[in-house]
């Protein structure tokens, strides 16, 4: 039976950081909608050009294109045993679409770890984040610094700061999260699959709590 995990939580709470750990432990592919959009931007595709106009403003990319992109990704053979979804779904419309899509594969969302932290913590984390150009590996100048400044420990590629981590865009992303994504907390709680995780702890402690929720 396939296992689908949805990592829920505000921008900067540590979804991508924890997804790297969970993916390694469970062997499930890490499917990040934000990473897929950034890959499209890097490859200058039509989807990338469209997505960038929304991402730069901290707004959500429209549901129809986002749902189609995830449908394509989850249809790939490596997702047969399940996937670890990071940043998707982000609206109730996307959550309903995911339910229908997984039903086509005889699957369902099994776990929804919901990671929380105060807004000031999110802002501090995003302002100090450095991301690897090749694979999107994530560092923080204070909390998870690379061994060599500006260089990814894992693949040696250059680290950069995301355009949407500018202070004004971060504020907008948090507002958008509270308006459009936070309703998913009740949506998944009602289905009995939501587990709240305290994200305001060191990275390894959050990982341990997450893996415990997943029974690992
Ligand atoms: P996306 O890329 O998904 O960004 P996000 O959800 O805003 O989340 P982030 O990636 O910023 O944060 P994170 O929780 O992954 O934190 P991280 O682990 O990096 O989306 C970007 C944009 O794409 C959206 O704004 C939207 O435009 C579009 N988009 C994406 N999905 C979409 C969808 N489904 N529908 C429509 N549009 C969509 O950690 C942050 C920092 O904190 C790092 O530096 C890390 O090292 C550090 N850190 C992590 N954990 C800890 C800890 N416990 N203690 C100390 N530091 C920590
Ligand atoms: Mg992320």
Short mmCIF file of C-alpha atoms and ligand atoms in Angstrom, two decimals:
data_model
loop_
_atom_site.label_atom_id
_atom_site.label_comp_id
_atom_site.label_asym_id
_atom_site.label_seq_id
_atom_site.Cartn_x
_atom_site.Cartn_y
_atom_site.Cartn_z
CA UNK A 1 0.00 0.00 0.00
CA UNK A 2 1.40 3.39 -0.98
CA UNK A 3 2.03 6.07 1.66
CA UNK A 4 1.34 9.74 0.99
CA UNK A 5 2.49 12.36 3.48
CA UNK A 6 1.52 16.04 3.27
CA UNK A 7 3.86 18.41 5.13
CA UNK A 8 1.79 21.39 6.19
CA UNK A 9 3.05 24.62 7.72
CA UNK A 10 3.83 28.28 7.05
CA UNK A 11 6.68 29.62 4.87
CA UNK A 12 10.04 29.12 6.57
CA UNK A 13 8.86 26.69 9.24
CA UNK A 14 11.21 23.97 7.93
CA UNK A 15 9.14 21.85 5.52
CA UNK A 16 11.94 21.51 2.96
CA UNK A 17 14.58 20.88 5.64
CA UNK A 18 12.52 18.12 7.25
CA UNK A 19 11.48 16.67 3.88
CA UNK A 20 15.15 15.93 3.12
CA UNK A 21 15.38 13.91 6.38
CA UNK A 22 12.07 12.07 5.94
CA UNK A 23 12.79 11.25 2.31
CA UNK A 24 16.09 9.70 3.31
CA UNK A 25 14.54 7.65 6.14
CA UNK A 26 11.41 6.49 4.32
CA UNK A 27 12.77 6.28 0.77
CA UNK A 28 9.73 8.23 -0.45
CA UNK A 29 10.34 10.83 -3.17
CA UNK A 30 10.26 14.46 -2.01
CA UNK A 31 7.72 16.30 -4.16
CA UNK A 32 7.92 20.05 -3.55
CA UNK A 33 5.66 22.26 -5.65
CA UNK A 34 7.95 25.25 -4.99
CA UNK A 35 11.01 23.27 -6.20
CA UNK A 36 9.10 22.14 -9.31
CA UNK A 37 8.22 25.75 -10.12
CA UNK A 38 11.83 26.86 -9.52
CA UNK A 39 13.06 24.09 -11.83
CA UNK A 40 10.68 25.36 -14.52
CA UNK A 41 11.96 28.91 -14.00
CA UNK A 42 15.56 27.68 -14.32
CA UNK A 43 14.68 25.85 -17.57
CA UNK A 44 12.78 28.90 -18.87
CA UNK A 45 9.61 26.92 -19.62
CA UNK A 46 6.22 28.52 -20.25
CA UNK A 47 5.05 27.27 -16.84
CA UNK A 48 8.15 28.79 -15.21
CA UNK A 49 7.51 32.18 -16.80
CA UNK A 50 3.92 32.13 -15.58
CA UNK A 51 4.79 30.89 -12.07
CA UNK A 52 7.52 33.49 -11.59
CA UNK A 53 5.08 36.39 -11.91
CA UNK A 54 3.15 35.05 -8.90
CA UNK A 55 6.10 33.81 -6.85
CA UNK A 56 7.94 37.14 -7.02
CA UNK A 57 4.91 38.81 -5.43
CA UNK A 58 4.44 36.12 -2.80
CA UNK A 59 1.09 35.10 -4.33
CA UNK A 60 -0.01 31.57 -5.11
CA UNK A 61 0.27 30.23 -8.64
CA UNK A 62 -3.29 29.53 -9.93
CA UNK A 63 -4.82 26.23 -8.82
CA UNK A 64 -5.42 24.79 -12.31
CA UNK A 65 -1.76 24.90 -13.41
CA UNK A 66 -0.50 23.79 -9.99
CA UNK A 67 -2.88 20.82 -9.89
CA UNK A 68 -1.87 19.77 -13.43
CA UNK A 69 1.84 19.96 -12.55
CA UNK A 70 1.38 17.77 -9.44
CA UNK A 71 -0.80 15.29 -11.34
CA UNK A 72 2.02 14.84 -13.84
CA UNK A 73 4.66 14.47 -11.11
CA UNK A 74 2.68 11.95 -9.01
CA UNK A 75 1.98 9.89 -12.13
CA UNK A 76 5.70 9.11 -12.50
CA UNK A 77 6.84 5.57 -11.59
CA UNK A 78 8.90 6.66 -8.57
CA UNK A 79 5.67 7.73 -6.81
CA UNK A 80 4.09 4.28 -7.05
CA UNK A 81 4.88 3.57 -3.38
CA UNK A 82 3.81 7.05 -2.32
CA UNK A 83 5.37 10.49 -1.91
CA UNK A 84 6.25 13.18 0.55
CA UNK A 85 4.41 16.32 -0.50
CA UNK A 86 5.93 19.66 0.54
CA UNK A 87 4.03 22.88 -0.26
CA UNK A 88 1.11 21.08 -1.89
CA UNK A 89 -1.82 21.27 -1.33
CA UNK A 90 -2.01 24.93 -0.39
CA UNK A 91 -5.73 25.63 -0.94
CA UNK A 92 -8.88 23.63 -0.25
CA UNK A 93 -9.40 23.28 -4.02
CA UNK A 94 -5.92 21.69 -4.30
CA UNK A 95 -6.64 19.37 -1.35
CA UNK A 96 -9.86 18.17 -2.98
CA UNK A 97 -8.05 17.64 -6.28
CA UNK A 98 -5.36 15.62 -4.48
CA UNK A 99 -7.98 13.41 -2.84
CA UNK A 100 -9.50 12.64 -6.25
CA UNK A 101 -6.12 12.05 -7.86
CA UNK A 102 -4.90 9.66 -5.16
CA UNK A 103 -8.21 7.77 -5.32
CA UNK A 104 -7.38 7.07 -8.99
CA UNK A 105 -4.20 5.34 -7.75
CA UNK A 106 -6.14 3.57 -4.93
CA UNK A 107 -4.31 5.81 -2.48
CA UNK A 108 -5.09 8.50 0.07
CA UNK A 109 -3.33 11.06 2.23
CA UNK A 110 -2.12 9.04 5.22
CA UNK A 111 -0.31 11.58 7.41
CA UNK A 112 -0.38 15.36 7.67
CA UNK A 113 2.35 16.60 10.02
CA UNK A 114 1.54 20.26 10.65
CA UNK A 115 4.70 22.13 11.70
CA UNK A 116 4.23 25.35 13.67
CA UNK A 117 6.41 28.30 14.76
CA UNK A 118 5.85 31.96 15.66
CA UNK A 119 5.89 34.56 12.85
CA UNK A 120 9.11 36.20 14.15
CA UNK A 121 10.85 32.80 13.92
CA UNK A 122 9.67 32.31 10.31
CA UNK A 123 11.00 35.74 9.32
CA UNK A 124 14.38 35.11 10.98
CA UNK A 125 14.70 31.71 9.30
CA UNK A 126 13.86 33.01 5.82
CA UNK A 127 16.14 36.03 6.06
CA UNK A 128 19.11 33.76 6.86
CA UNK A 129 18.32 30.94 4.41
CA UNK A 130 20.79 29.93 1.69
CA UNK A 131 19.66 27.46 -0.99
CA UNK A 132 21.79 25.32 -3.29
CA UNK A 133 21.52 26.14 -7.00
CA UNK A 134 21.81 22.55 -8.21
CA UNK A 135 19.47 20.53 -5.98
CA UNK A 136 17.79 23.02 -3.63
CA UNK A 137 19.59 21.76 -0.48
CA UNK A 138 18.81 24.13 2.37
CA UNK A 139 21.12 25.92 4.83
CA UNK A 140 20.84 28.72 7.36
CA UNK A 141 23.68 31.11 8.10
CA UNK A 142 23.15 30.70 11.89
CA UNK A 143 21.16 27.49 12.49
CA UNK A 144 22.55 25.18 9.81
CA UNK A 145 25.60 26.86 8.26
CA UNK A 146 27.47 25.27 5.36
CA UNK A 147 31.06 24.23 6.13
CA UNK A 148 32.27 26.74 3.52
CA UNK A 149 30.25 29.98 3.19
CA UNK A 150 28.39 30.12 -0.12
CA UNK A 151 29.06 26.45 -1.07
CA UNK A 152 26.69 23.48 -0.71
CA UNK A 153 28.16 20.77 1.59
CA UNK A 154 26.35 18.04 -0.33
CA UNK A 155 27.19 18.77 -3.96
CA UNK A 156 29.64 21.70 -3.95
CA UNK A 157 27.34 23.99 -5.94
CA UNK A 158 26.83 27.69 -5.27
CA UNK A 159 24.35 28.84 -2.60
CA UNK A 160 21.94 31.71 -3.29
CA UNK A 161 19.21 33.64 -1.48
CA UNK A 162 15.74 33.15 -2.95
CA UNK A 163 14.15 36.25 -4.56
CA UNK A 164 10.97 35.68 -2.57
CA UNK A 165 12.87 35.80 0.75
CA UNK A 166 12.96 39.63 0.61
CA UNK A 167 11.28 41.06 3.74
CA UNK A 168 8.18 42.50 1.99
CA UNK A 169 7.56 39.31 -0.01
CA UNK A 170 7.92 37.17 3.12
CA UNK A 171 5.23 39.23 4.88
CA UNK A 172 2.90 38.73 1.89
CA UNK A 173 3.63 34.97 1.76
CA UNK A 174 2.69 34.65 5.43
CA UNK A 175 -0.57 36.61 4.84
CA UNK A 176 -1.41 34.38 1.87
CA UNK A 177 -0.69 31.30 3.98
CA UNK A 178 -3.01 32.50 6.76
CA UNK A 179 -5.84 33.26 4.31
CA UNK A 180 -5.67 30.43 1.78
CA UNK A 181 -3.65 27.58 3.33
CA UNK A 182 -4.50 27.69 7.04
CA UNK A 183 -8.07 26.36 6.33
CA UNK A 184 -6.35 23.05 5.50
CA UNK A 185 -5.56 22.61 9.22
CA UNK A 186 -9.28 22.11 9.95
CA UNK A 187 -9.74 20.18 6.69
CA UNK A 188 -7.20 17.51 7.68
CA UNK A 189 -8.01 17.62 11.41
CA UNK A 190 -11.62 16.68 10.56
CA UNK A 191 -10.27 13.68 8.64
CA UNK A 192 -8.31 12.58 11.73
CA UNK A 193 -4.88 12.60 10.04
CA UNK A 194 -3.36 15.88 11.29
CA UNK A 195 -0.52 15.81 13.87
CA UNK A 196 0.83 19.07 15.24
CA UNK A 197 4.63 19.31 15.51
CA UNK A 198 6.45 22.05 17.40
CA UNK A 199 8.74 23.55 14.74
CA UNK A 200 10.36 26.00 17.17
CA UNK A 201 12.95 23.43 18.25
CA UNK A 202 16.37 22.55 16.83
CA UNK A 203 16.26 20.79 13.45
CA UNK A 204 17.13 17.31 14.80
CA UNK A 205 14.48 17.52 17.53
CA UNK A 206 11.79 18.43 14.96
CA UNK A 207 12.96 15.49 12.81
CA UNK A 208 12.66 13.09 15.76
CA UNK A 209 9.10 14.29 16.51
CA UNK A 210 8.14 13.97 12.85
CA UNK A 211 9.53 10.47 12.47
CA UNK A 212 7.70 9.43 15.65
CA UNK A 213 4.41 10.61 14.12
CA UNK A 214 5.20 8.52 11.04
CA UNK A 215 5.97 5.51 13.25
CA UNK A 216 9.68 5.53 12.24
P1 LIG B 1 7.69 27.16 -1.46
O1 LIG B 1 8.98 26.96 -2.11
O2 LIG B 1 6.85 25.98 -1.11
O3 LIG B 1 7.89 28.06 -0.20
P2 LIG B 1 7.14 28.12 1.21
O4 LIG B 1 6.03 27.21 1.48
O5 LIG B 1 6.87 29.56 1.39
O6 LIG B 1 8.13 27.53 2.18
P3 LIG B 1 9.63 27.74 2.21
O7 LIG B 1 10.28 26.86 1.21
O8 LIG B 1 9.97 29.19 2.17
O9 LIG B 1 9.95 27.26 3.71
P4 LIG B 1 10.13 25.81 4.29
O10 LIG B 1 9.03 25.52 5.24
O11 LIG B 1 10.41 24.82 3.23
O12 LIG B 1 11.43 26.07 5.19
P5 LIG B 1 12.95 25.58 4.98
O13 LIG B 1 13.06 24.15 5.31
O14 LIG B 1 13.50 26.08 3.70
O15 LIG B 1 6.78 28.08 -2.39
C1 LIG B 1 7.31 29.25 -3.00
C2 LIG B 1 6.26 29.90 -3.88
O16 LIG B 1 5.88 28.98 -4.95
C3 LIG B 1 4.92 30.24 -3.21
O17 LIG B 1 5.00 31.50 -2.56
C4 LIG B 1 3.97 30.23 -4.40
O18 LIG B 1 4.11 31.40 -5.17
C5 LIG B 1 4.48 29.07 -5.23
N1 LIG B 1 3.84 27.80 -4.85
C6 LIG B 1 4.44 26.72 -4.31
N2 LIG B 1 3.56 25.74 -4.09
C7 LIG B 1 2.35 26.21 -4.51
C8 LIG B 1 1.04 25.67 -4.51
N3 LIG B 1 0.79 24.44 -4.04
N4 LIG B 1 0.04 26.42 -5.02
C9 LIG B 1 0.29 27.65 -5.51
N5 LIG B 1 1.50 28.25 -5.51
C10 LIG B 1 2.53 27.53 -5.01
O19 LIG B 1 13.63 26.37 6.20
C11 LIG B 1 13.73 27.80 6.21
C12 LIG B 1 15.07 28.20 6.86
O20 LIG B 1 15.03 27.85 8.25
C13 LIG B 1 16.30 27.47 6.29
O21 LIG B 1 17.37 28.37 6.25
C14 LIG B 1 16.56 26.34 7.29
O22 LIG B 1 17.93 25.98 7.34
C15 LIG B 1 16.08 26.96 8.59
N6 LIG B 1 15.49 25.99 9.52
C16 LIG B 1 14.63 25.00 9.22
N7 LIG B 1 14.24 24.34 10.33
C17 LIG B 1 14.88 24.97 11.37
C18 LIG B 1 14.88 24.76 12.79
N8 LIG B 1 14.16 23.79 13.36
N9 LIG B 1 15.62 25.59 13.55
C19 LIG B 1 16.36 26.59 12.97
N10 LIG B 1 16.40 26.82 11.64
C20 LIG B 1 15.66 26.03 10.84
MG1 LIG B 2 10.48 24.86 1.12
#
